[in-house]
């Protein structure tokens, strides 16, 4: 082993010596009295610091220079301290007094703001408590610049020490800044509250009409980043009705013309969300078209390609929900020769979604031009886009196939292979329709190298073995290298040869025998080997059955595989302009901090519901005798007549008394009651499945509440898909459940269920769900009876109304949200008299709203459906023109009245809704829509 040379050792010593000399010079310069020398020395230190050199040994010398009147020198010192405070917290404490002094400087607001900003950047828990007093003073500072800086500082310190910030009341002071007269202070307060809200996982920014007006006013005066904060806050607001939503859209729409792309996308986010609250189709169309020009401007040639890419990703989401916004401006998505490849690919994605029968000729002409480019990836994507257009538009499929035929004739290898893959899908969509191109396909067999293209070509040959005369020789050529082919090619060869034998036994007999022998003896792939065994046994026992199975009708393919499911799409649209919309993933799926907050929030809520270990121990407690815990929605604050109020209270007291008597009968009664409930639970599914229309209530369709890709709370298992729907069967509320096992080797059983607190006190009669084990690949349907004796949530229901449910299995616990229609909660016994109806309709504190239901229905059918679902007709009036006004009333299970005046027209139904609480308005409108449209 050779020793280091003398020159190397000498060079190392020389370097250390030189570095030590430089440090000594900087120390001397920092201790001089000249400001210029100190400033130059700190500049050199910061330069070394940014290049990764360790200059922490100079911390004491730098910290001494905080006591200077030179603002530039002070900024440099603060910058150094921010960088090294985490490494040397003990030394950072030395700077606290200087910060406190500067934050209270009466002469210079910029110095006060600088001190506050630096305090927020020093994320050291040790010194946070020393900074709270000057921060409290700064948030009430007379200068708006200091106040807006203090707002952001609170959010930064909350990240370091949340308990301390809450104890000192700084969050309350932060909320008070929303009433500040300066627009930038309001914007920074909104930003800080959103940051704290994200970290805390609870609502910090309380949005109401007054707060919204403050934010809208501030948005007109603050800078572009302040506008984005305000727009993000507005996007979280749920308007009370369509009129308020339209007013907010009117105030927000001018931001679509802003120079900052971030502002434009944030404004689009609000436009997209609030359009859902509008009722008039023409108003929706006009507001939607306001986004057209701003979105197109983001793709102009002067914009950076990164901005164009983000804009395209967001446009791709927007047009999936409202294609009317861009559908007439397809030329802007045509690719330029100098566009980066990632821009070109996104433009092709948008073009495929905008394609329709009117513009397909124009799009195809452009796509055919792209197939002649030199970029292989771009050409492949272009060919694939032609295929997607053919599958999407049946009337234009022939034009698309002609374009692909021309691509085959180019004889360019990668163009031909991609065309074969696409044509396979077209043959699946339109079987036996475009056989004229089979000849050209077969002429390109020798040039196929890509496994997917080869598998596609073999599939085509197998599908058309009765049309392609030399199919046996073609498949024989592919079978020669059977053992060396990839798995997907081997599968297609096996299936195609099987089809050949079943269609042309004489030509395929020898080939299928040799292939099955090879696949069962010499192949290691278990899937291929099992398929070969199945084929062999079917052929040896029942060839006709084999023919039925192999040639069974396949499900039709569509272009929907490229679209995003509605739930995810709505979530992504809520995050337009954020990274989530670019990744097309929910924020919590890739931001660890958000995921941790979400998991913690769910865990906290579930802790209030039940202890997982005790889930299966017995039925839930009966809360029917606990009136003190009822929420506002259950209290009678909104009743308008003392007589009605006393009647409802007496009814509730009687119910409670009866249930207390039952529970107090004897000590064995609870067990007997539980046993009876379990027997009823076992009998209920059979009775209701056999007679689903016994009570003629509407049938709420199943909704998917748990995707098979979602793991349980303990992340032990995934693969369980759950669909659920609350139903009304006569006087009973029932939860219908459909369990589908999509795992390969797991069985789900021992199902149990429990509800979180909810406004209508819903809970299952029994925790256990009577359901057969759900084996891999199977589906089971179960039901659970629901009562209204559970604990009440101290919040009114919101739209959409969902019940949080914990569902336990033998493998894991799953937390789901099940949607509920208000129609399920209508009482079948409590009707309202005409006198009560008049009193309630004249009450001042009833919320009222006019709505239009755009459906066509026979008036007699409408009356029948409403009364069948416990909307009782109270009276009928006619005006001088003979127009009937029907007055209906329903009562919720908690005694709350719902009033509806109905005017039927040939094209629509006009509704005047009256409810005790405004949050019930959209729920009632939705329930009436369900009743009149569902069977």
Short mmCIF file of N, CA, C and O in Angstrom, two decimals, residues 495-557:
data_model
loop_
_atom_site.label_atom_id
_atom_site.label_comp_id
_atom_site.label_asym_id
_atom_site.label_seq_id
_atom_site.Cartn_x
_atom_site.Cartn_y
_atom_site.Cartn_z
N UNK A 495 -54.69 -18.94 -26.85
CA UNK A 495 -56.12 -18.67 -27.09
C UNK A 495 -56.41 -18.71 -28.59
O UNK A 495 -57.43 -19.28 -29.02
N UNK A 496 -55.53 -18.11 -29.41
CA UNK A 496 -55.76 -18.08 -30.85
C UNK A 496 -55.75 -19.48 -31.45
O UNK A 496 -56.59 -19.81 -32.31
N UNK A 497 -54.83 -20.32 -31.01
CA UNK A 497 -54.77 -21.69 -31.53
C UNK A 497 -56.00 -22.47 -31.09
O UNK A 497 -56.54 -23.31 -31.84
N UNK A 498 -56.46 -22.21 -29.88
CA UNK A 498 -57.69 -22.85 -29.40
C UNK A 498 -58.88 -22.46 -30.29
O UNK A 498 -59.71 -23.30 -30.66
N UNK A 499 -58.97 -21.18 -30.64
CA UNK A 499 -60.04 -20.72 -31.52
C UNK A 499 -59.92 -21.38 -32.90
O UNK A 499 -60.93 -21.75 -33.52
N UNK A 500 -58.67 -21.49 -33.39
CA UNK A 500 -58.45 -22.14 -34.69
C UNK A 500 -58.97 -23.58 -34.66
O UNK A 500 -59.66 -24.02 -35.60
N UNK A 501 -58.65 -24.31 -33.62
CA UNK A 501 -59.09 -25.71 -33.54
C UNK A 501 -60.61 -25.82 -33.46
O UNK A 501 -61.22 -26.68 -34.08
N UNK A 502 -61.24 -24.94 -32.67
CA UNK A 502 -62.69 -25.01 -32.51
C UNK A 502 -63.43 -24.61 -33.79
O UNK A 502 -64.53 -25.10 -34.04
N UNK A 503 -62.82 -23.73 -34.59
CA UNK A 503 -63.45 -23.29 -35.83
C UNK A 503 -63.08 -24.20 -37.01
O UNK A 503 -63.91 -24.48 -37.87
N UNK A 504 -61.80 -24.58 -37.03
CA UNK A 504 -61.30 -25.40 -38.15
C UNK A 504 -60.54 -26.60 -37.57
O UNK A 504 -59.30 -26.58 -37.52
N UNK A 505 -61.22 -27.62 -37.09
CA UNK A 505 -60.58 -28.72 -36.37
C UNK A 505 -59.47 -29.41 -37.16
O UNK A 505 -58.43 -29.76 -36.59
N UNK A 506 -59.65 -29.61 -38.45
CA UNK A 506 -58.64 -30.31 -39.25
C UNK A 506 -57.34 -29.53 -39.32
O UNK A 506 -56.25 -30.12 -39.28
N UNK A 507 -57.43 -28.19 -39.45
CA UNK A 507 -56.23 -27.36 -39.57
C UNK A 507 -55.54 -27.16 -38.23
O UNK A 507 -54.31 -26.93 -38.19
N UNK A 508 -56.27 -27.23 -37.13
CA UNK A 508 -55.68 -26.89 -35.84
C UNK A 508 -55.42 -28.04 -34.91
O UNK A 508 -54.91 -27.85 -33.81
N UNK A 509 -55.76 -29.28 -35.34
CA UNK A 509 -55.66 -30.42 -34.44
C UNK A 509 -54.24 -30.66 -33.97
O UNK A 509 -53.96 -30.75 -32.77
N UNK A 510 -53.32 -30.75 -34.88
CA UNK A 510 -51.92 -31.03 -34.52
C UNK A 510 -51.31 -29.87 -33.75
O UNK A 510 -50.57 -30.06 -32.77
N UNK A 511 -51.65 -28.66 -34.17
CA UNK A 511 -51.08 -27.47 -33.55
C UNK A 511 -51.53 -27.33 -32.09
O UNK A 511 -50.72 -27.07 -31.19
N UNK A 512 -52.82 -27.55 -31.83
CA UNK A 512 -53.31 -27.41 -30.45
C UNK A 512 -52.75 -28.52 -29.57
O UNK A 512 -52.43 -28.28 -28.39
N UNK A 513 -52.56 -29.73 -30.11
CA UNK A 513 -52.00 -30.82 -29.32
C UNK A 513 -50.58 -30.51 -28.88
O UNK A 513 -50.21 -30.67 -27.70
N UNK A 514 -49.76 -30.08 -29.82
CA UNK A 514 -48.36 -29.75 -29.49
C UNK A 514 -48.27 -28.57 -28.52
O UNK A 514 -47.43 -28.56 -27.61
N UNK A 515 -49.14 -27.59 -28.73
CA UNK A 515 -49.07 -26.38 -27.90
C UNK A 515 -49.52 -26.67 -26.47
O UNK A 515 -48.88 -26.21 -25.51
N UNK A 516 -50.59 -27.42 -26.30
CA UNK A 516 -51.04 -27.77 -24.96
C UNK A 516 -50.01 -28.62 -24.23
O UNK A 516 -49.80 -28.48 -23.02
N UNK A 517 -49.34 -29.50 -24.97
CA UNK A 517 -48.30 -30.33 -24.36
C UNK A 517 -47.13 -29.48 -23.89
O UNK A 517 -46.61 -29.66 -22.78
N UNK A 518 -46.74 -28.53 -24.74
CA UNK A 518 -45.62 -27.63 -24.36
C UNK A 518 -46.01 -26.77 -23.16
O UNK A 518 -45.22 -26.59 -22.23
N UNK A 519 -47.23 -26.22 -23.19
CA UNK A 519 -47.66 -25.30 -22.14
C UNK A 519 -47.79 -25.99 -20.79
O UNK A 519 -47.50 -25.40 -19.74
N UNK A 520 -48.21 -27.25 -20.78
CA UNK A 520 -48.44 -27.95 -19.51
C UNK A 520 -47.19 -28.61 -18.96
O UNK A 520 -47.09 -28.83 -17.75
N UNK A 521 -46.22 -28.92 -19.82
CA UNK A 521 -45.04 -29.66 -19.37
C UNK A 521 -43.81 -28.76 -19.26
O UNK A 521 -43.05 -28.83 -18.29
N UNK A 522 -43.60 -27.91 -20.23
CA UNK A 522 -42.33 -27.18 -20.33
C UNK A 522 -42.41 -25.73 -19.84
O UNK A 522 -41.37 -25.09 -19.70
N UNK A 523 -43.59 -25.18 -19.65
CA UNK A 523 -43.72 -23.77 -19.24
C UNK A 523 -43.79 -23.65 -17.72
O UNK A 523 -44.46 -24.45 -17.06
N UNK A 524 -43.12 -22.64 -17.18
CA UNK A 524 -43.09 -22.43 -15.73
C UNK A 524 -44.15 -21.44 -15.26
O UNK A 524 -44.42 -21.35 -14.06
N UNK A 525 -44.72 -20.68 -16.18
CA UNK A 525 -45.73 -19.68 -15.80
C UNK A 525 -47.00 -20.40 -15.33
O UNK A 525 -47.65 -21.10 -16.10
N UNK A 526 -47.37 -20.25 -14.05
CA UNK A 526 -48.53 -21.00 -13.53
C UNK A 526 -49.85 -20.60 -14.20
O UNK A 526 -50.73 -21.44 -14.40
N UNK A 527 -50.02 -19.32 -14.54
CA UNK A 527 -51.26 -18.88 -15.19
C UNK A 527 -51.42 -19.54 -16.55
O UNK A 527 -52.51 -20.02 -16.90
N UNK A 528 -50.33 -19.57 -17.30
CA UNK A 528 -50.37 -20.18 -18.64
C UNK A 528 -50.61 -21.69 -18.52
O UNK A 528 -51.42 -22.26 -19.27
N UNK A 529 -49.93 -22.30 -17.57
CA UNK A 529 -50.05 -23.75 -17.41
C UNK A 529 -51.48 -24.13 -16.99
O UNK A 529 -52.06 -25.08 -17.51
N UNK A 530 -52.08 -23.35 -16.07
CA UNK A 530 -53.44 -23.63 -15.64
C UNK A 530 -54.44 -23.45 -16.77
O UNK A 530 -55.39 -24.23 -16.91
N UNK A 531 -54.24 -22.41 -17.57
CA UNK A 531 -55.14 -22.20 -18.71
C UNK A 531 -55.06 -23.38 -19.68
O UNK A 531 -56.08 -23.84 -20.20
N UNK A 532 -53.85 -23.86 -19.93
CA UNK A 532 -53.67 -24.99 -20.85
C UNK A 532 -54.36 -26.24 -20.30
O UNK A 532 -55.02 -26.98 -21.06
N UNK A 533 -54.22 -26.48 -18.99
CA UNK A 533 -54.89 -27.64 -18.38
C UNK A 533 -56.42 -27.52 -18.53
O UNK A 533 -57.11 -28.51 -18.83
N UNK A 534 -56.95 -26.33 -18.31
CA UNK A 534 -58.41 -26.14 -18.42
C UNK A 534 -58.87 -26.41 -19.85
O UNK A 534 -59.87 -27.09 -20.08
N UNK A 535 -58.12 -25.84 -20.82
CA UNK A 535 -58.49 -26.08 -22.22
C UNK A 535 -58.46 -27.58 -22.54
O UNK A 535 -59.35 -28.10 -23.21
N UNK A 536 -57.42 -28.24 -22.08
CA UNK A 536 -57.25 -29.66 -22.40
C UNK A 536 -58.43 -30.48 -21.83
O UNK A 536 -59.01 -31.34 -22.51
N UNK A 537 -58.80 -30.18 -20.59
CA UNK A 537 -59.89 -30.94 -19.97
C UNK A 537 -61.24 -30.62 -20.61
O UNK A 537 -62.09 -31.50 -20.74
N UNK A 538 -61.44 -29.36 -21.00
CA UNK A 538 -62.69 -29.02 -21.67
C UNK A 538 -62.80 -29.74 -23.01
O UNK A 538 -63.87 -30.25 -23.36
N UNK A 539 -61.69 -29.78 -23.76
CA UNK A 539 -61.72 -30.45 -25.06
C UNK A 539 -61.94 -31.95 -24.91
O UNK A 539 -62.57 -32.59 -25.77
N UNK A 540 -61.43 -32.53 -23.83
CA UNK A 540 -61.55 -33.98 -23.67
C UNK A 540 -62.91 -34.39 -23.13
O UNK A 540 -63.31 -35.55 -23.25
N UNK A 541 -63.64 -33.44 -22.52
CA UNK A 541 -64.94 -33.79 -21.93
C UNK A 541 -66.12 -33.24 -22.73
O UNK A 541 -67.09 -33.98 -23.00
N UNK A 542 -66.07 -31.96 -23.09
CA UNK A 542 -67.22 -31.35 -23.77
C UNK A 542 -66.74 -30.24 -24.71
O UNK A 542 -66.69 -29.07 -24.32
N UNK A 543 -66.38 -30.56 -25.96
CA UNK A 543 -65.90 -29.55 -26.91
C UNK A 543 -66.91 -28.44 -27.18
O UNK A 543 -66.53 -27.29 -27.39
N UNK A 544 -68.21 -28.74 -27.13
CA UNK A 544 -69.21 -27.71 -27.37
C UNK A 544 -69.21 -26.67 -26.24
O UNK A 544 -69.37 -25.47 -26.48
N UNK A 545 -69.04 -27.16 -25.01
CA UNK A 545 -68.93 -26.23 -23.89
C UNK A 545 -67.69 -25.35 -24.04
O UNK A 545 -67.71 -24.15 -23.77
N UNK A 546 -66.59 -25.96 -24.47
CA UNK A 546 -65.36 -25.20 -24.69
C UNK A 546 -65.59 -24.11 -25.72
O UNK A 546 -65.09 -22.98 -25.57
N UNK A 547 -66.33 -24.42 -26.76
CA UNK A 547 -66.61 -23.43 -27.80
C UNK A 547 -67.42 -22.27 -27.26
O UNK A 547 -67.15 -21.09 -27.55
N UNK A 548 -68.42 -22.59 -26.41
CA UNK A 548 -69.23 -21.53 -25.81
C UNK A 548 -68.40 -20.62 -24.92
O UNK A 548 -68.57 -19.40 -24.90
N UNK A 549 -67.49 -21.23 -24.17
CA UNK A 549 -66.66 -20.43 -23.24
C UNK A 549 -65.67 -19.58 -23.99
O UNK A 549 -65.50 -18.38 -23.71
N UNK A 550 -64.96 -20.16 -24.95
CA UNK A 550 -63.91 -19.43 -25.67
C UNK A 550 -64.51 -18.31 -26.51
O UNK A 550 -63.93 -17.22 -26.62
N UNK A 551 -65.68 -18.56 -27.10
CA UNK A 551 -66.29 -17.56 -27.98
C UNK A 551 -67.42 -16.79 -27.27
O UNK A 551 -68.28 -16.23 -27.94
N UNK A 552 -67.38 -16.78 -25.95
CA UNK A 552 -68.40 -16.04 -25.22
C UNK A 552 -68.31 -14.56 -25.54
O UNK A 552 -67.25 -14.02 -25.89
N UNK A 553 -69.45 -13.88 -25.42
CA UNK A 553 -69.50 -12.45 -25.74
C UNK A 553 -68.71 -11.65 -24.70
O UNK A 553 -68.91 -11.80 -23.50
N UNK A 554 -67.83 -10.81 -25.19
CA UNK A 554 -66.98 -10.00 -24.30
C UNK A 554 -67.64 -8.66 -24.00
O UNK A 554 -68.40 -8.14 -24.83
N UNK A 555 -67.32 -8.05 -22.86
CA UNK A 555 -67.87 -6.72 -22.56
C UNK A 555 -67.35 -5.68 -23.55
O UNK A 555 -66.19 -5.74 -23.98
N UNK A 556 -68.21 -4.75 -23.92
CA UNK A 556 -67.83 -3.71 -24.88
C UNK A 556 -66.84 -2.76 -24.24
O UNK A 556 -67.01 -2.33 -23.09
N UNK A 557 -65.80 -2.42 -24.99
CA UNK A 557 -64.83 -1.46 -24.48
C UNK A 557 -65.28 -0.05 -24.84
O UNK A 557 -66.05 0.15 -25.78
#
